[in-house]
XYZ file of C-alpha atoms in Angstrom:
319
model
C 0.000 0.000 0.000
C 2.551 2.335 0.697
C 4.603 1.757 -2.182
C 1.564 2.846 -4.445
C 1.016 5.790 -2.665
C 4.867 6.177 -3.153
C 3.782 5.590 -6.911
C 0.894 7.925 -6.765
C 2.406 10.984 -5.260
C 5.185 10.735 -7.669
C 2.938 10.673 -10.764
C 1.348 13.635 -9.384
C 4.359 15.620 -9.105
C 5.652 14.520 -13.024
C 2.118 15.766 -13.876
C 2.189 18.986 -12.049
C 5.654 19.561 -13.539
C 4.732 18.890 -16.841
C 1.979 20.821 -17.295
C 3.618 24.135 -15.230
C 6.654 23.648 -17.612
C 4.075 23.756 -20.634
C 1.966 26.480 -19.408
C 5.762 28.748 -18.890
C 6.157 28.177 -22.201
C 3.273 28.459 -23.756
C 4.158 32.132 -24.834
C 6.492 30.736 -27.827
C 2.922 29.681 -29.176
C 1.096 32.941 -28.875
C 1.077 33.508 -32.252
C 0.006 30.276 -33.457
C -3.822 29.632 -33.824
C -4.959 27.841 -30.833
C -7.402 25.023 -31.627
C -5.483 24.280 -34.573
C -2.613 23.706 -32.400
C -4.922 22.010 -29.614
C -6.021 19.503 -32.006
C -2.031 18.438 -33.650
C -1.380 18.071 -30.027
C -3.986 15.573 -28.878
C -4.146 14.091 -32.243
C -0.021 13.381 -32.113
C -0.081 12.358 -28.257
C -3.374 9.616 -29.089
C -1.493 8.090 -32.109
C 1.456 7.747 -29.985
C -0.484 6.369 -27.146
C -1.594 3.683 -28.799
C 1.185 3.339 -31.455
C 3.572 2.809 -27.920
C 0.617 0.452 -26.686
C 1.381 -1.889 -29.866
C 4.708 -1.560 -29.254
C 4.727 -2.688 -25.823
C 2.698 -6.164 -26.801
C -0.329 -4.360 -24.923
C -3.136 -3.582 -26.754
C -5.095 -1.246 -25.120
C -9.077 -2.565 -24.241
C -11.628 -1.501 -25.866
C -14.062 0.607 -23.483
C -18.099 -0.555 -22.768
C -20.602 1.511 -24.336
C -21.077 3.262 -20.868
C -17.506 4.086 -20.361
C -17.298 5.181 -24.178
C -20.400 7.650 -22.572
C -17.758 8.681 -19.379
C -14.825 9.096 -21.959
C -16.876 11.088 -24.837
C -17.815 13.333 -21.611
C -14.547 14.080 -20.516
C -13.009 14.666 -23.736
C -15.873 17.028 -24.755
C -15.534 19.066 -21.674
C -11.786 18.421 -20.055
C -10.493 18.584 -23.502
C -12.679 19.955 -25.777
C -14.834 22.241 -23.579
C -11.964 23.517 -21.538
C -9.186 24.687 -24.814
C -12.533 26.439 -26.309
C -13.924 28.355 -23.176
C -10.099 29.150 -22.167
C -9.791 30.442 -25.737
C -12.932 32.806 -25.591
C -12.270 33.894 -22.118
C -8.759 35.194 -22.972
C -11.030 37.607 -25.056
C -12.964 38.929 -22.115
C -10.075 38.924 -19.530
C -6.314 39.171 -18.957
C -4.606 35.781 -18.722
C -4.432 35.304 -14.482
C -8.359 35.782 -14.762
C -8.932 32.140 -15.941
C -5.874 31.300 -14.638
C -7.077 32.078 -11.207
C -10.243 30.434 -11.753
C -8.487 26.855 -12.774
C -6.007 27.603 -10.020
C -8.903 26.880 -7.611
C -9.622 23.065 -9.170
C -8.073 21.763 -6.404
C -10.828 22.872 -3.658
C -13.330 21.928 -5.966
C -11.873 18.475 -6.157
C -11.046 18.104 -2.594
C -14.839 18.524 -1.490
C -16.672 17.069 -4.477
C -14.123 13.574 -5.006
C -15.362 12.324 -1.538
C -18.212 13.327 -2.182
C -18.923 11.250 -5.469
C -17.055 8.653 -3.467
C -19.799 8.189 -0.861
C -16.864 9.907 2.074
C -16.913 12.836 3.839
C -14.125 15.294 2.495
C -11.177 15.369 5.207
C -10.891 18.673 6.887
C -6.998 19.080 6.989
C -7.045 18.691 2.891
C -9.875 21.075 2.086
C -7.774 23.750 4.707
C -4.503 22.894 2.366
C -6.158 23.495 -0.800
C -7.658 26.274 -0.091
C -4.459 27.882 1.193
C -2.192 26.408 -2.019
C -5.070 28.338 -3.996
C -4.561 31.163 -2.157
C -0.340 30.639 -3.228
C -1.311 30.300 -6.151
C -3.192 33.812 -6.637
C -0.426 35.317 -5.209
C 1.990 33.675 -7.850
C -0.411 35.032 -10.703
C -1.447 37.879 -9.654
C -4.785 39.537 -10.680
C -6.569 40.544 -13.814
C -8.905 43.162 -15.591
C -12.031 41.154 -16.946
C -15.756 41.722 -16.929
C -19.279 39.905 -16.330
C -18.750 37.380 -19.493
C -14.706 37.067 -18.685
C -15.890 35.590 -15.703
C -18.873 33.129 -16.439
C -16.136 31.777 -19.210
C -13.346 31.680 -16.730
C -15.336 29.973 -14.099
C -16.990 27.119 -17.163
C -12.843 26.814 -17.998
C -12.511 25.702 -14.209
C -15.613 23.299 -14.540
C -14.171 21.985 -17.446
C -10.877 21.146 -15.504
C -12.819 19.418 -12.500
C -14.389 17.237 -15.165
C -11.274 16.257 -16.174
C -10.159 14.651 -13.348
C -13.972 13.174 -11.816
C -15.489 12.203 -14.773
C -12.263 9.660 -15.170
C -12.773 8.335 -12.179
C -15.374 5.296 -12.819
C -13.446 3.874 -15.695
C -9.656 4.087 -14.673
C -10.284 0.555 -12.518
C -10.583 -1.066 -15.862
C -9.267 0.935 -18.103
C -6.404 2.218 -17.009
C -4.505 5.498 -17.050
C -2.913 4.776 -20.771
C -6.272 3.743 -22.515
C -7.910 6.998 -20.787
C -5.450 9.238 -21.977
C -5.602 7.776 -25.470
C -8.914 7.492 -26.002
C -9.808 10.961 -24.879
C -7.333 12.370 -27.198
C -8.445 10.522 -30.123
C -11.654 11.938 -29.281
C -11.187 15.422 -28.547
C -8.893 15.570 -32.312
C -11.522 15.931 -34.914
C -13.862 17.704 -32.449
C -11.199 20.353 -31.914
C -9.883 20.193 -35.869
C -13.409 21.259 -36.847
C -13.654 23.742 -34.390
C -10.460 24.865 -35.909
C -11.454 25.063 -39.756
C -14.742 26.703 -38.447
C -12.786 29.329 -36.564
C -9.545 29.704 -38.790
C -10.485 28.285 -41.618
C -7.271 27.439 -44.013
C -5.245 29.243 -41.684
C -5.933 26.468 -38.551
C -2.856 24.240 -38.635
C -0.164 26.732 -40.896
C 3.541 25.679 -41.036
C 4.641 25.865 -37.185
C 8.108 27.919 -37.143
C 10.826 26.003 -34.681
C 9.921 27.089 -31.604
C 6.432 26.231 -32.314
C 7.022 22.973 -33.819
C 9.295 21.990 -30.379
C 6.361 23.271 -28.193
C 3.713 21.844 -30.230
C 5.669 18.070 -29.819
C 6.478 19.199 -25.801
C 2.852 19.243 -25.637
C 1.583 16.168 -26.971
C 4.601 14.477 -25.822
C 5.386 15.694 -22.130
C 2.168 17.830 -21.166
C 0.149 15.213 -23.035
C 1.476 11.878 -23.460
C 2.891 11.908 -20.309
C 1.749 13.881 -18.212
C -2.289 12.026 -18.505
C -0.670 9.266 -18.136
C 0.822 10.256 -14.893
C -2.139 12.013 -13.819
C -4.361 9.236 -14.068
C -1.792 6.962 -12.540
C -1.751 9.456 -9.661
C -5.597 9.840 -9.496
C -6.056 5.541 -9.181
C -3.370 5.291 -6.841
C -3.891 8.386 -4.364
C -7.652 9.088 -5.740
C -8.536 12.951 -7.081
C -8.820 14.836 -4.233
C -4.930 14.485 -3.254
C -3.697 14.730 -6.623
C -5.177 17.707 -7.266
C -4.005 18.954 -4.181
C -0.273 18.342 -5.398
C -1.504 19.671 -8.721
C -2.046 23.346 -7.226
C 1.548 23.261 -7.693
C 1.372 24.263 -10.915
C 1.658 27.662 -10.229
C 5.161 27.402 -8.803
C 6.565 24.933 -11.436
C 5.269 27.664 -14.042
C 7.006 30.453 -11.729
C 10.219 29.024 -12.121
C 9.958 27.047 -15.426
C 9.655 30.660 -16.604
C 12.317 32.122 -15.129
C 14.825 28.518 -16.296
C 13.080 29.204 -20.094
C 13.437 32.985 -20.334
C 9.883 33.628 -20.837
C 8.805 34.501 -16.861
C 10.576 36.449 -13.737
C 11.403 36.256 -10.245
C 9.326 38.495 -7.891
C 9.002 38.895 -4.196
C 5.029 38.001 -4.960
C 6.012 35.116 -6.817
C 8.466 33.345 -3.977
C 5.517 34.696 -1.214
C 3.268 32.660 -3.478
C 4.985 29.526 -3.671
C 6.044 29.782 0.121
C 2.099 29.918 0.377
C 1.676 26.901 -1.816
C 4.261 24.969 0.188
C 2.671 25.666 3.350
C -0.837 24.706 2.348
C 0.791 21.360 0.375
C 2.121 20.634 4.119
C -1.383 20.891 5.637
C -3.452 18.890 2.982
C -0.494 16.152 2.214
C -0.017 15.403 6.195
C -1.780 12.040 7.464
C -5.333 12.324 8.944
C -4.955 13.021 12.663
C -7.820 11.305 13.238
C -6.019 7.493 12.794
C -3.086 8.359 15.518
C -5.859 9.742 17.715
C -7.781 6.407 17.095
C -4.956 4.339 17.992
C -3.664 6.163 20.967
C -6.901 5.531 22.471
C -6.979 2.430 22.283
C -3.686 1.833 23.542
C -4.657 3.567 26.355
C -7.794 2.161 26.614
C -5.383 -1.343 27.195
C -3.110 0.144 29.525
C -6.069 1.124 31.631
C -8.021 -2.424 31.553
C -4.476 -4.295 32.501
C -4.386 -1.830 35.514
C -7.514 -2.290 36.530
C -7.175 -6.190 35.827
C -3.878 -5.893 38.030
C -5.703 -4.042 40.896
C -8.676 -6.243 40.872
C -6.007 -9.471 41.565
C -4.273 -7.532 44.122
C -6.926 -6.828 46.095
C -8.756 -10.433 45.630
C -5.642 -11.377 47.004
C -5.550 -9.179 49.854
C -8.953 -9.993 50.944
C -8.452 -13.763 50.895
């Protein structure tokens, strides 16, 4: 048990560092239309999925008609939904609006995952995420938006949650590799439509060489890899602490940007990630409420063997 929690924390973290590396430099793409480049992504990473599958002698299983429901779900709104509201509300509001907004997933996953799971959400974990939110903020600062910037912002953040809870009832037979690469080869064509619809010709031009090594760092590392670690994170540790260790992202894009040339160091910036830090301490600790359980009963012990030991003593003393 440990060693998969071992395994599941550890996923987490490759996740959270491959999407804040992505997200630092994401500004090398800024010029390149965005579904278009959406779609080449999860297109590339879903052919590679399974193309590594094959590879690897292990075909990945076909889903059920109701987890082809749950996966045609989550790639229309983690994948689909989320690239197309993001896109719109970057039209509406400066960058750390939405960015705020999907900062906050991981509250929003730490109370609703139990909650789907039939559990009652642990205290200590909703305290952390709310306080690596809070880091996180601080990290990104805040933005200039209005009424619709912030409906489209907040359905970006819904989006996200989907992403991780709407996975959750087929990764025990699926798997973290056939999620990832069915989702992708789902969200594609949807977003490669939207693409031609939006951009028309102009959707998927000739990337320059920057673009093309961001484009591939996406599908590759942000994609490829980092669903694949996600999910392996969210089966192993389940979605409330994984998304906890993803409100990391944040920091990892602080100093990603700083490493890449594309971000900078500022006293806000290392307050925020101090921030983060503290709240991953809070929500990452174990549940004070199993020590508790078991001092009690060891005490409970000690004070039945004393009270055993008194009762013989005095028997003895009255015979």
């Amino acid at each position: 048990m440990e060693k998969e929690r071992l395994l599941g924390y550890s996923a987490a973290v490759c996740s959270t560092l491959m999407v804040g590396i992505a997200v630092a430099g994401m500004v090398w793409l800024n010029d390149y239309p965005v579904l278009g480049g959406q779609a080449a992504r999860y297109g590339l990473a879903g052919a590679l999925l399974v193309g590594a599958a094959g590879v690897l002698g292990k075909p990945l299983p076909r889903p059920t008609w109701r987890e082809a429901g749950y996966l045609g779900l989550l790639a229309a709104t983690g994948l689909v939904g989320f690239n197309l509201f993001l896109a719109a509300s970057l039209h509406h509001a400066e960058p750390a609006v939405p960015g705020l907004t999907v900062g906050a997933v991981p509250v929003v996953v730490a109370l609703l995952a139990p909650l789907v799971a039939r559990r009652r959400p642990a205290p200590h974990r909703l305290v952390g995420a709310a306080v690596v939110v809070a880091g996180g903020a601080v990290v990104q600062g805040a933005g200039h938006t209005d009424g619709t910037g912030i409906a489209l912002a907040l359905a970006t953040m819904a989006c996200e949650v989907a992403f991780t809870l709407l996975a959750v009832p087929v990764l025990p037979r699926l798997g973290p590799w056939a999620v990832s690469a069915w989702t992708c080869l789902l969200a594609a064509p949807v977003l490669g439509i939207a693409a031609l619809v939006a951009d028309g010709a102009h959707s998927l031009p000739v990337p320059t060489g920057s673009q093309l090594a961001m484009i591939l760092f996406l599908a590759i590392g942000s994609t490829m890899v980092g669903f694949v670690a996600w999910y392996s994170a969210v089966a192993r540790i389940g979605a409330d602490l994984a998304a906890l260790v993803s409100g990391g992202v944040p920091v990892v894009t602080l100093a990603g940007g700083v490493l890449l040339g594309t971000g900078t160091l500022s006293a806000a910036g290392l307050l925020g990630a101090a921030i983060v830090t503290a709240g991953l301490l809070v929500g990452l600790r174990p549940s004070i409420a199993s020590p508790r359980r078991r001092w009690a009963r060891a005490l409970g012990a000690a004070g039945r063997t004393w009270l055993d030991f008194l009762e013989r003593e005095l028997s003895g003393a009255r015979r």
